Amino acid sequence: METLLLFGSMVIFAVLGVPLVFAILASSVITLMVMRPEMPMVLVTQMFMNGMDQFLLLAIGFFFLAGELMNRGGITRRIIDFASALVGHFKGGLAQVNVVSSLFFSGISGSAVADTAAVGSVMIPSMKRKGYSAGFAAAITQCSSVVGPIIPPSIPIIVYAVLAEQSVGAMFLAGIIHGILIGLCLMTAVAIIARRRDFESSARVPMADVVRTGAQAFVALLTPIIIVGGILGGVMTATEAGAMACLYAFVTGAFYFRELDLRGFYEALVQAAKGTAMILVIVGASTLFAWIVADLRLSQAVGEAIFTVSENPLIFLLLVNLFVLVIGLFLDPLAALVILVPLLLPNAIEMGISPVHFGIFIVFNLMIGLTTPPVGYLIYLSAHIAEERPERVMRESLPFVAALFVALLLLTYVPLLTTFLPDLFA
Amino acid sequence: MAALILFNKALRRAIDGAAALLILMVTVLGILQVISRYGLNSSLVWSEELIRLLYVWLVLIAAATAQHMRIALVENLLSTGWLMALKVMQTFIMLALLALLVHGAIQLDGAFGQDRYVTLGIGKTWYWTGAIVGGLLWAGSILSSLAAGFAERRGEA
């Protein structure tokens, strides 16, 4: 009854178009009033504020700002130039460039939505000009952007690290190999489709051009090294690394590339502030929701239900895969993280699953939800950039979503992919 | 009607400006923290508390004009009359929840506002005031956008 009230009312409010933060708050307040009428309503404000007020979460604002500064400082174009020089001569060259650009861009921005906007605004018009359908261009852009929150820096991984009390440095390292693997799965899917549809390919670029464009993009590719290196070296906390990434992005854009002007700087500040606020209020609202989940002992109920089916960790991961994929269809990934991690992580640890592996696994699972209806923001954003109907983008996305599922299966059943680097640097 | 539209634009511009200033201050403080520790060999003991306080203000003020995540599938299927009814219902829910948050912040300020930040030496009332100001600005921005939207529609008609 309480589960239905809490989750059901949230889905109803969300479907009615109430912004997600208010849908989560409203369902929590209703559940509190019905199930815990003795609780004072001041708890709502207290939990909301406590959820937002954690030092590690400050890093989210910094990573947002660093990404905005890099993007406005002319780095996106240079990354795409380098990707073109590397893989533009493959069959379906521009689609491959799209995937590789997303891989590189994920080292700057920690958000899939930011990746779609930045890479999509350049790549989708270029692909359309070269004869690719708008739906296909949008589909590969949105699916390749999923890698953004897997390769460091990553906003969802910071939220997971806070919830699971894990080292941000270890979590960031854990995403690197898997992020590259996702890229390879998508590139394979592009290669198969390119062969079937006889897509274009450009002439191979001379090695001198590869080196020249690589040198330009290198400045951007240093960002994740500065961040992860700073954290692992014990020089900075994740939050401070985020602040230093902002300084680096500002100096690069304003003084090295000289493309970041005062107006761009102001717009970057405003967009970063809004993006941060959008995420943090969801985290605040979800903290109250998660508290109710714990108070109503839903975590134990889920645990008992899972243990009834099987005590095998592999079956557990398969069940969690299905459960999280379904949740991810209807819920924003960050809200889902705040709600699901306290629900599932204790059971995962009890089964001997590494919390680092579980973190990357659950984040990637939820990111796939961004590419599928009805919540899939990436579909609507990429469709908007491509000026195409979302249904077409969804249809063209199917082979790429299949590639993402292959990557998910590998991630689920080969934990070494995520634990190798953290163990190496431990 | 034009005054409503102008007021809405001015309010949004002011909120955006305040949010930009706050994120700039938070970032500069974060950078100074690292430079001070490694460059000057002395930590800024007060910086973490100040950053956290400013961050709460930043989030709640910037939230007033941010494009919050929502599902617009149902809205796209509705006729104008039903859409207006849905918008009014959404606005009512949002305002009711913001009123609850602000009311809670006022109560918490009364109970804990006199507590002090250890290194800053100022009262926690600054923290709860952030929630009150942010909540009111957010509600004001929702109402102002709704009024400006109506005014624009009437102007077009």
Coordinates of C-alpha atoms in Angstrom, one line a residue:
Chain A
M1 CA 0.0 0.0 0.0
E2 CA 2.7 2.5 1.1
T3 CA 4.9 1.5 -1.9
L4 CA 2.0 2.1 -4.3
L5 CA 1.2 5.4 -2.7
L6 CA 4.8 6.7 -2.7
F7 CA 5.8 5.5 -6.2
G8 CA 2.4 5.6 -7.8
S9 CA 1.7 9.2 -6.8
M10 CA 5.1 10.3 -8.0
V11 CA 4.6 8.7 -11.4
I12 CA 1.2 10.3 -11.7
F13 CA 2.5 13.8 -10.8
A14 CA 5.4 13.4 -13.2
V15 CA 3.2 12.2 -16.1
L16 CA 0.9 15.2 -15.5
G17 CA 3.9 17.4 -16.3
V18 CA 4.7 18.6 -12.8
P19 CA 8.5 19.2 -12.7
L20 CA 10.3 16.2 -11.3
V21 CA 11.6 17.9 -8.2
F22 CA 8.0 18.8 -7.2
A23 CA 6.6 15.4 -8.2
I24 CA 9.1 13.7 -5.8
L25 CA 8.3 16.2 -3.1
A26 CA 4.6 16.0 -3.5
S27 CA 4.5 12.1 -3.4
S28 CA 6.8 12.2 -0.3
V29 CA 4.6 14.8 1.5
I30 CA 1.4 12.8 0.7
T31 CA 3.0 9.5 1.9
L32 CA 4.1 11.2 5.1
M33 CA 0.7 12.7 5.7
V34 CA -1.0 9.3 5.2
M35 CA 1.5 6.9 6.6
R36 CA 3.2 9.0 9.3
P37 CA 0.7 11.7 10.3
E38 CA 2.6 12.1 13.6
M39 CA 5.7 13.4 11.8
P40 CA 6.1 17.2 11.8
M41 CA 6.1 18.7 8.3
V42 CA 9.2 20.7 9.1
L43 CA 11.0 17.4 8.3
V44 CA 10.4 18.2 4.6
T45 CA 12.5 21.3 4.7
Q46 CA 15.1 19.7 6.9
M47 CA 15.6 16.7 4.7
F48 CA 15.6 18.8 1.5
M49 CA 18.3 21.1 2.8
N50 CA 20.4 18.3 4.3
G51 CA 20.3 16.5 1.0
M52 CA 21.8 19.5 -0.9
D53 CA 24.3 20.5 1.8
Q54 CA 27.2 18.1 1.4
F55 CA 30.7 19.2 0.6
L56 CA 31.3 16.6 -2.1
L57 CA 28.2 17.8 -4.0
L58 CA 29.9 21.1 -4.5
A59 CA 32.0 19.4 -7.1
I60 CA 28.9 19.1 -9.3
G61 CA 28.8 22.9 -9.8
F62 CA 32.5 23.1 -10.5
F63 CA 32.4 20.3 -13.1
F64 CA 29.4 21.9 -14.7
L65 CA 31.2 25.3 -14.9
A66 CA 34.4 23.7 -16.3
G67 CA 32.4 22.0 -19.0
E68 CA 30.6 25.2 -19.9
L69 CA 33.9 27.2 -20.0
M70 CA 35.6 24.6 -22.2
N71 CA 32.7 24.5 -24.6
R72 CA 32.5 28.3 -24.9
G73 CA 36.3 28.5 -25.1
G74 CA 36.3 26.7 -28.5
I75 CA 37.3 23.3 -27.3
T76 CA 34.4 21.3 -28.8
R77 CA 35.4 22.2 -32.3
R78 CA 39.0 21.2 -31.7
I79 CA 37.9 17.9 -30.2
I80 CA 35.7 17.2 -33.3
D81 CA 38.6 18.1 -35.6
F82 CA 40.8 15.6 -33.9
A83 CA 38.2 12.9 -33.9
S84 CA 37.7 13.6 -37.7
A85 CA 41.4 13.2 -38.3
L86 CA 41.4 9.9 -36.4
V87 CA 38.4 8.1 -37.7
G88 CA 36.8 10.3 -40.4
H89 CA 38.1 7.9 -43.1
F90 CA 36.2 4.9 -41.7
K91 CA 33.0 3.9 -43.5
G92 CA 30.2 6.0 -42.0
G93 CA 33.0 8.4 -41.0
L94 CA 30.9 11.2 -39.5
A95 CA 29.0 8.8 -37.4
Q96 CA 32.2 7.4 -36.1
V97 CA 33.5 10.9 -35.5
N98 CA 30.4 11.6 -33.4
V99 CA 31.1 8.6 -31.1
V100 CA 34.8 9.4 -30.7
S101 CA 34.0 13.1 -30.1
S102 CA 31.6 12.1 -27.3
L103 CA 34.3 9.9 -25.8
F104 CA 36.7 12.8 -25.8
F105 CA 34.1 15.3 -24.6
S106 CA 33.1 13.1 -21.7
G107 CA 36.5 13.8 -20.2
I108 CA 35.5 17.5 -19.9
S109 CA 31.8 17.4 -19.0
G110 CA 30.2 15.1 -16.5
S111 CA 26.7 15.1 -17.9
A112 CA 25.1 13.3 -20.8
V113 CA 22.7 16.2 -21.5
A114 CA 25.7 18.6 -21.8
D115 CA 27.5 16.2 -24.2
T116 CA 24.4 15.8 -26.4
A117 CA 24.0 19.6 -26.6
A118 CA 27.7 20.4 -27.2
V119 CA 28.5 17.6 -29.7
G120 CA 25.1 17.4 -31.2
S121 CA 24.9 21.1 -32.1
V122 CA 28.1 20.7 -34.3
M123 CA 27.8 17.1 -35.4
I124 CA 24.1 16.7 -36.3
P125 CA 24.0 19.6 -38.8
S126 CA 27.3 18.3 -40.4
M127 CA 25.9 14.8 -40.7
K128 CA 22.7 16.1 -42.2
R129 CA 24.7 18.1 -44.8
K130 CA 26.6 14.9 -45.7
G131 CA 23.4 13.0 -46.4
Y132 CA 22.7 11.2 -43.1
S133 CA 19.0 11.2 -42.1
A134 CA 18.2 13.6 -39.3
G135 CA 16.9 10.7 -37.2
F136 CA 20.1 8.7 -37.5
A137 CA 22.3 11.7 -36.7
A138 CA 20.2 12.4 -33.6
A139 CA 20.2 8.7 -32.6
I140 CA 23.9 8.2 -32.7
T141 CA 24.4 11.6 -30.9
Q142 CA 22.1 10.7 -28.0
C143 CA 23.3 7.1 -27.6
S144 CA 27.0 8.1 -27.7
S145 CA 26.4 10.8 -25.0
V146 CA 25.6 8.1 -22.5
V147 CA 29.4 7.7 -22.1
G148 CA 29.6 11.2 -20.6
P149 CA 28.8 10.2 -17.1
I150 CA 30.9 7.1 -17.2
I151 CA 34.3 8.6 -18.0
P152 CA 35.5 11.1 -15.4
P153 CA 34.5 13.7 -14.4
S154 CA 31.0 12.5 -13.8
I155 CA 28.1 14.1 -11.9
P156 CA 26.1 10.9 -11.2
I157 CA 29.2 9.1 -10.0
I158 CA 29.8 11.9 -7.5
V159 CA 26.3 11.5 -6.2
Y160 CA 26.8 7.8 -6.0
A161 CA 30.1 8.2 -4.1
V162 CA 28.3 10.5 -1.6
L163 CA 25.5 8.0 -1.1
A164 CA 27.7 4.9 -1.0
E165 CA 30.5 6.5 1.0
Q166 CA 33.1 5.5 -1.7
S167 CA 36.2 7.3 -2.8
V168 CA 35.5 9.6 -5.8
G169 CA 39.0 8.9 -7.1
A170 CA 38.4 5.1 -7.2
M171 CA 34.9 5.6 -8.7
F172 CA 36.3 7.9 -11.4
L173 CA 39.0 5.4 -12.3
A174 CA 36.5 2.6 -12.4
G175 CA 34.6 4.2 -15.3
I176 CA 37.5 4.7 -17.6
I177 CA 37.8 1.2 -19.2
H178 CA 34.1 0.7 -19.3
G179 CA 33.6 4.1 -21.0
I180 CA 36.0 3.2 -23.7
L181 CA 34.3 -0.2 -24.1
I182 CA 30.9 1.5 -24.6
G183 CA 32.5 3.6 -27.3
L184 CA 33.9 0.5 -29.0
C185 CA 30.4 -1.2 -28.9
L186 CA 28.8 1.9 -30.5
M187 CA 31.6 2.1 -33.1
T188 CA 31.0 -1.5 -34.1
A189 CA 27.2 -0.9 -34.4
V190 CA 28.0 2.2 -36.6
A191 CA 30.4 0.1 -38.8
I192 CA 27.7 -2.6 -39.3
I193 CA 25.0 -0.1 -40.3
A194 CA 27.4 1.9 -42.4
R195 CA 28.2 -1.2 -44.5
R196 CA 24.5 -2.1 -44.9
R197 CA 23.5 1.5 -45.8
D198 CA 26.6 2.2 -47.8
F199 CA 27.5 5.4 -45.9
E200 CA 30.1 7.9 -46.9
S201 CA 33.7 8.0 -45.9
S202 CA 36.3 10.8 -46.2
A203 CA 39.8 10.6 -47.5
R204 CA 42.5 9.5 -45.0
V205 CA 44.0 12.6 -43.3
P206 CA 47.9 13.0 -43.5
M207 CA 49.7 12.0 -40.2
A208 CA 50.8 15.7 -39.9
D209 CA 47.2 16.8 -39.6
V210 CA 46.4 14.1 -37.0
V211 CA 49.3 15.3 -34.9
R212 CA 48.3 19.0 -35.4
T213 CA 44.7 18.5 -34.4
G214 CA 45.7 16.2 -31.6
A215 CA 48.0 18.9 -30.2
Q216 CA 45.1 21.3 -30.2
A217 CA 42.7 18.8 -28.5
F218 CA 45.4 17.7 -26.1
V219 CA 44.7 20.8 -23.9
A220 CA 41.2 19.6 -23.4
L221 CA 42.1 15.9 -23.0
L222 CA 44.4 16.9 -20.1
T223 CA 41.3 17.9 -18.0
P224 CA 40.4 14.4 -16.7
I225 CA 44.1 13.7 -16.1
I226 CA 44.3 16.9 -13.9
I227 CA 41.1 15.9 -12.1
V228 CA 41.8 12.2 -11.5
G229 CA 45.5 12.8 -10.9
G230 CA 44.9 15.5 -8.4
I231 CA 42.4 13.4 -6.4
L232 CA 44.5 10.2 -6.5
G233 CA 47.7 12.0 -5.8
G234 CA 46.1 13.3 -2.5
V235 CA 46.8 16.8 -3.7
M236 CA 43.1 17.9 -3.9
T237 CA 39.7 16.7 -2.8
A238 CA 37.2 16.1 -5.7
T239 CA 35.6 19.4 -4.9
E240 CA 38.9 21.3 -5.1
A241 CA 39.8 19.4 -8.3
G242 CA 36.6 20.7 -9.8
A243 CA 37.5 24.3 -8.8
M244 CA 41.0 23.9 -10.3
A245 CA 39.4 22.4 -13.5
C246 CA 37.4 25.6 -13.8
L247 CA 40.5 27.7 -13.5
Y248 CA 42.2 25.6 -16.1
A249 CA 39.2 25.8 -18.5
F250 CA 39.1 29.6 -18.0
V251 CA 42.8 30.1 -18.7
T252 CA 42.6 27.8 -21.7
G253 CA 39.6 29.4 -23.2
A254 CA 40.4 33.0 -22.5
F255 CA 44.2 33.1 -22.9
Y256 CA 45.3 30.1 -24.9
F257 CA 42.5 29.7 -27.5
R258 CA 41.3 33.3 -26.9
E259 CA 37.7 32.4 -27.8
L260 CA 36.2 32.9 -24.3
D261 CA 34.9 36.5 -24.1
L262 CA 33.2 38.3 -21.3
R263 CA 29.7 37.5 -22.6
G264 CA 30.6 33.8 -23.0
F265 CA 32.1 33.8 -19.5
Y266 CA 28.9 35.3 -18.0
E267 CA 26.7 32.9 -20.0
A268 CA 28.8 30.0 -18.8
L269 CA 28.3 31.1 -15.2
V270 CA 24.6 31.4 -15.6
Q271 CA 24.2 28.0 -17.3
A272 CA 26.4 26.3 -14.8
A273 CA 24.4 27.8 -11.9
K274 CA 21.1 26.7 -13.4
G275 CA 22.4 23.2 -14.2
T276 CA 23.8 22.8 -10.7
A277 CA 20.5 24.0 -9.2
M278 CA 18.4 21.7 -11.3
I279 CA 20.4 18.7 -10.1
L280 CA 20.8 19.7 -6.5
V281 CA 17.1 20.3 -5.9
I282 CA 16.4 16.9 -7.3
V283 CA 19.0 15.4 -4.9
G284 CA 17.4 17.4 -2.0
A285 CA 13.9 16.2 -2.8
S286 CA 15.1 12.6 -3.4
T287 CA 16.8 12.6 0.0
L288 CA 13.4 13.0 1.6
F289 CA 12.0 10.3 -0.7
A290 CA 14.9 8.0 0.2
W291 CA 14.3 8.7 3.9
I292 CA 10.7 7.6 3.6
V293 CA 11.8 4.5 1.7
A294 CA 14.1 3.6 4.6
D295 CA 11.5 4.5 7.2
L296 CA 9.0 2.2 5.6
R297 CA 11.6 -0.6 5.5
L298 CA 11.2 -1.0 1.7
S299 CA 14.9 -1.8 1.4
Q300 CA 14.5 -4.9 3.6
A301 CA 11.4 -5.9 1.7
V302 CA 13.3 -5.7 -1.6
G303 CA 16.2 -7.6 -0.1
E304 CA 14.0 -10.4 1.1
A305 CA 12.2 -10.6 -2.2
I306 CA 15.5 -10.9 -4.1
F307 CA 16.9 -13.5 -1.7
T308 CA 13.7 -15.5 -2.1
V309 CA 14.4 -15.8 -5.8
S310 CA 18.2 -16.5 -5.5
E311 CA 21.2 -15.9 -3.4
N312 CA 23.5 -16.1 -6.5
P313 CA 25.2 -12.7 -7.1
L314 CA 25.0 -13.2 -10.9
I315 CA 21.2 -13.7 -10.7
F316 CA 21.0 -10.7 -8.3
L317 CA 22.7 -8.5 -10.8
L318 CA 20.5 -9.7 -13.6
L319 CA 17.4 -8.9 -11.5
V320 CA 18.8 -5.5 -10.5
N321 CA 19.5 -4.9 -14.2
L322 CA 15.9 -5.5 -15.1
F323 CA 14.6 -3.6 -12.1
V324 CA 16.8 -0.5 -12.7
L325 CA 16.2 -0.5 -16.4
V326 CA 12.4 -0.3 -15.8
I327 CA 12.8 2.4 -13.1
G328 CA 15.2 4.3 -15.4
L329 CA 12.4 4.4 -18.0
F330 CA 10.2 6.5 -15.7
L331 CA 12.6 8.3 -13.4
D332 CA 15.4 10.8 -13.8
P333 CA 18.8 9.1 -13.2
L334 CA 19.9 11.3 -10.3
A335 CA 16.5 10.9 -8.5
A336 CA 16.6 7.2 -9.2
L337 CA 20.2 7.0 -7.8
V338 CA 19.3 8.7 -4.5
I339 CA 16.3 6.4 -4.1
L340 CA 17.8 3.1 -5.3
V341 CA 21.3 3.1 -3.8
P342 CA 20.1 2.9 -0.2
L343 CA 17.6 0.3 -1.4
L344 CA 19.9 -2.0 -3.3
L345 CA 23.5 -1.4 -2.2
P346 CA 23.3 -3.2 1.2
N347 CA 22.0 -6.3 -0.5
A348 CA 24.7 -6.1 -3.1
I349 CA 27.4 -5.8 -0.5
E350 CA 25.9 -8.7 1.4
M351 CA 26.3 -10.8 -1.8
G352 CA 30.0 -9.9 -2.0
I353 CA 29.6 -7.4 -4.9
S354 CA 32.1 -4.6 -4.9
P355 CA 30.5 -1.2 -4.2
V356 CA 32.7 0.3 -6.9
H357 CA 31.5 -2.2 -9.5
F358 CA 28.0 -1.8 -8.4
G359 CA 28.2 2.0 -8.7
I360 CA 29.3 2.0 -12.3
F361 CA 26.8 -0.7 -13.1
I362 CA 23.9 1.2 -11.6
V363 CA 24.9 4.6 -13.2
F364 CA 25.3 3.1 -16.6
N365 CA 22.0 1.2 -16.3
L366 CA 20.2 4.5 -15.4
M367 CA 21.9 6.3 -18.2
I368 CA 20.4 3.9 -20.8
G369 CA 17.1 5.1 -19.5
L370 CA 18.0 8.6 -20.8
T371 CA 17.9 7.2 -24.4
T372 CA 14.5 5.5 -24.1
P373 CA 11.0 6.9 -23.8
P374 CA 9.1 8.3 -21.9
V375 CA 11.7 10.1 -19.7
G376 CA 14.6 9.9 -22.2
Y377 CA 15.6 13.6 -22.2
L378 CA 18.4 12.8 -24.7
I379 CA 15.8 11.8 -27.3
Y380 CA 13.9 15.0 -27.1
L381 CA 17.1 17.2 -27.0
S382 CA 18.8 15.5 -29.9
A383 CA 15.5 15.4 -31.9
H384 CA 15.1 19.2 -31.2
I385 CA 18.7 19.9 -32.5
A386 CA 18.1 17.6 -35.6
E387 CA 14.6 19.1 -36.2
E388 CA 13.2 15.6 -36.4
R389 CA 10.3 13.8 -34.7
P390 CA 11.3 12.0 -31.5
E391 CA 9.6 8.8 -32.8
R392 CA 12.1 8.7 -35.7
V393 CA 15.0 9.2 -33.4
M394 CA 13.7 6.4 -31.2
R395 CA 13.4 4.0 -34.1
E396 CA 16.9 4.9 -35.4
S397 CA 18.3 4.5 -31.8
L398 CA 17.3 0.8 -31.6
P399 CA 20.6 -0.7 -32.9
F400 CA 22.6 1.6 -30.7
V401 CA 20.6 0.8 -27.7
A402 CA 21.3 -2.9 -28.5
A403 CA 25.0 -2.0 -28.5
L404 CA 24.6 -0.3 -25.1
F405 CA 23.0 -3.5 -23.8
V406 CA 26.0 -5.5 -25.0
A407 CA 28.2 -3.1 -23.0
L408 CA 25.9 -3.4 -20.0
L409 CA 26.1 -7.2 -20.1
L410 CA 29.9 -7.1 -20.2
L411 CA 30.0 -4.6 -17.4
T412 CA 27.6 -6.8 -15.3
Y413 CA 29.4 -10.0 -15.7
V414 CA 33.1 -8.9 -16.0
P415 CA 33.7 -6.9 -12.8
L416 CA 37.4 -6.7 -13.6
L417 CA 36.5 -4.0 -16.2
T418 CA 35.6 -1.7 -13.4
T419 CA 37.8 -2.9 -10.5
F420 CA 41.1 -3.3 -12.4
L421 CA 42.2 0.4 -12.4
P422 CA 41.0 1.2 -8.8
D423 CA 42.8 -1.9 -7.6
L424 CA 45.9 -1.0 -9.6
F425 CA 46.1 2.5 -8.0
A426 CA 44.9 1.5 -4.6
Chain B
M1 CA 0.3 44.0 -19.9
A2 CA 3.7 45.1 -21.3
A3 CA 4.7 46.1 -17.8
L4 CA 4.1 42.5 -16.6
I5 CA 6.3 41.1 -19.4
L6 CA 9.0 43.7 -18.6
F7 CA 8.8 42.9 -14.9
N8 CA 9.2 39.1 -15.6
K9 CA 12.3 39.7 -17.8
A10 CA 13.8 42.0 -15.3
L11 CA 13.2 39.6 -12.4
R12 CA 14.8 36.7 -14.4
R13 CA 17.7 38.8 -15.4
A14 CA 18.3 39.9 -11.7
I15 CA 18.1 36.2 -10.5
D16 CA 20.5 35.1 -13.3
G17 CA 22.9 37.9 -12.3
A18 CA 22.8 36.9 -8.6
A19 CA 23.3 33.2 -9.5
A20 CA 26.3 34.0 -11.7
L21 CA 27.9 36.1 -9.0
L22 CA 27.3 33.4 -6.4
I23 CA 28.9 30.6 -8.5
L24 CA 31.8 32.9 -9.3
M25 CA 32.4 33.6 -5.6
V26 CA 32.1 29.9 -4.8
T27 CA 34.6 28.9 -7.5
V28 CA 37.1 31.7 -6.6
L29 CA 37.0 30.5 -3.0
G30 CA 37.5 26.9 -4.1
I31 CA 40.6 27.9 -6.1
L32 CA 41.9 30.1 -3.3
Q33 CA 41.6 27.2 -0.9
V34 CA 44.0 25.1 -3.0
I35 CA 46.4 27.9 -3.9
S36 CA 46.5 29.0 -0.2
R37 CA 47.3 25.5 1.0
Y38 CA 50.0 24.7 -1.6
G39 CA 51.3 28.1 -2.6
L40 CA 51.2 30.0 0.8
N41 CA 51.4 26.9 3.1
S42 CA 48.4 28.1 5.1
S43 CA 44.9 26.8 4.9
L44 CA 41.9 29.1 4.8
V45 CA 40.0 27.6 7.7
W46 CA 36.8 29.6 7.1
S47 CA 36.6 28.9 3.3
E48 CA 34.8 25.6 3.5
E49 CA 32.0 26.9 5.7
L50 CA 31.6 30.0 3.5
I51 CA 31.6 27.9 0.3
R52 CA 28.9 25.7 1.7
L53 CA 26.8 28.6 2.8
L54 CA 27.1 30.4 -0.5
Y55 CA 26.4 27.2 -2.4
V56 CA 23.0 26.8 -0.6
W57 CA 22.1 30.3 -1.6
L58 CA 23.3 29.7 -5.2
V59 CA 21.3 26.5 -5.6
L60 CA 18.0 28.0 -4.3
I61 CA 18.3 31.3 -6.2
A62 CA 19.4 29.7 -9.5
A63 CA 16.6 27.1 -9.1
A64 CA 14.1 30.0 -9.6
T65 CA 14.9 30.4 -13.3
A66 CA 16.3 26.9 -14.1
Q67 CA 14.5 24.7 -16.7
H68 CA 13.5 21.9 -14.4
M69 CA 13.3 18.4 -15.8
R70 CA 9.7 17.4 -16.6
I71 CA 7.7 15.1 -18.9
A72 CA 5.7 17.0 -21.4
L73 CA 4.1 14.0 -23.1
V74 CA 0.5 14.6 -21.7
E75 CA 0.7 18.4 -22.3
N76 CA 1.5 17.8 -26.0
L77 CA -1.7 15.8 -26.4
L78 CA -4.1 18.4 -24.8
S79 CA -6.3 21.1 -26.3
T80 CA -5.8 24.7 -25.2
G81 CA -8.5 24.6 -22.5
W82 CA -7.3 21.4 -20.9
L83 CA -3.7 22.6 -21.1
M84 CA -4.6 25.8 -19.2
A85 CA -6.3 23.8 -16.5
L86 CA -3.3 21.5 -16.2
K87 CA -0.9 24.5 -16.0
V88 CA -3.0 26.0 -13.2
M89 CA -2.9 22.7 -11.3
Q90 CA 0.9 22.3 -11.8
T91 CA 1.3 25.9 -10.5
F92 CA -0.9 25.3 -7.5
I93 CA 1.1 22.1 -6.6
M94 CA 4.5 23.9 -7.0
L95 CA 3.4 26.9 -4.9
A96 CA 1.9 24.8 -2.2
L97 CA 5.2 22.8 -1.9
L98 CA 7.3 26.0 -1.9
A99 CA 5.1 27.4 0.8
L100 CA 5.7 24.3 2.9
L101 CA 9.4 24.5 2.3
V102 CA 9.5 28.2 3.3
H103 CA 7.3 27.7 6.3
G104 CA 9.6 24.9 7.5
A105 CA 12.6 27.1 6.9
I106 CA 11.1 29.9 9.1
Q107 CA 10.4 27.3 11.9
L108 CA 13.9 25.9 11.6
D109 CA 15.4 29.4 11.7
G110 CA 13.4 30.1 14.9
A111 CA 14.7 26.9 16.4
F112 CA 18.4 26.8 15.2
G113 CA 19.1 30.3 13.7
Q114 CA 21.0 31.3 16.8
D115 CA 23.5 28.5 16.4
R116 CA 26.8 29.7 15.0
Y117 CA 29.2 28.7 12.2
V118 CA 32.4 27.7 14.0
T119 CA 34.9 29.4 11.8
L120 CA 32.8 32.1 10.2
G121 CA 31.4 33.2 13.6
I122 CA 28.0 34.2 12.1
G123 CA 24.6 32.7 12.9
K124 CA 23.0 29.8 11.1
T125 CA 20.1 32.1 10.4
W126 CA 22.1 33.0 7.2
Y127 CA 21.6 29.4 6.1
W128 CA 17.9 29.2 6.8
T129 CA 17.4 32.7 5.3
G130 CA 18.8 31.3 2.1
A131 CA 16.0 28.7 2.0
I132 CA 13.4 31.4 2.8
V133 CA 14.7 33.9 0.2
G134 CA 15.3 31.2 -2.4
G135 CA 11.8 29.7 -1.9
L136 CA 10.1 33.1 -2.2
L137 CA 12.1 34.0 -5.3
W138 CA 11.2 30.6 -6.9
A139 CA 7.5 31.1 -6.1
G140 CA 7.7 34.7 -7.4
S141 CA 9.4 33.6 -10.6
I142 CA 6.7 30.9 -11.2
L143 CA 3.9 33.5 -10.7
S144 CA 5.7 36.1 -12.8
S145 CA 6.2 33.7 -15.7
L146 CA 2.6 32.6 -15.6
A147 CA 1.3 36.2 -15.6
A148 CA 3.7 37.2 -18.4
G149 CA 2.6 34.1 -20.4
F150 CA -1.0 35.1 -20.0
A151 CA -0.2 38.7 -21.0
E152 CA 1.7 37.6 -24.1
R153 CA -1.1 35.4 -25.1
R154 CA -3.7 38.2 -24.7
G155 CA -1.4 40.5 -26.6
E156 CA -1.2 38.0 -29.5
A157 CA -5.0 37.6 -29.4

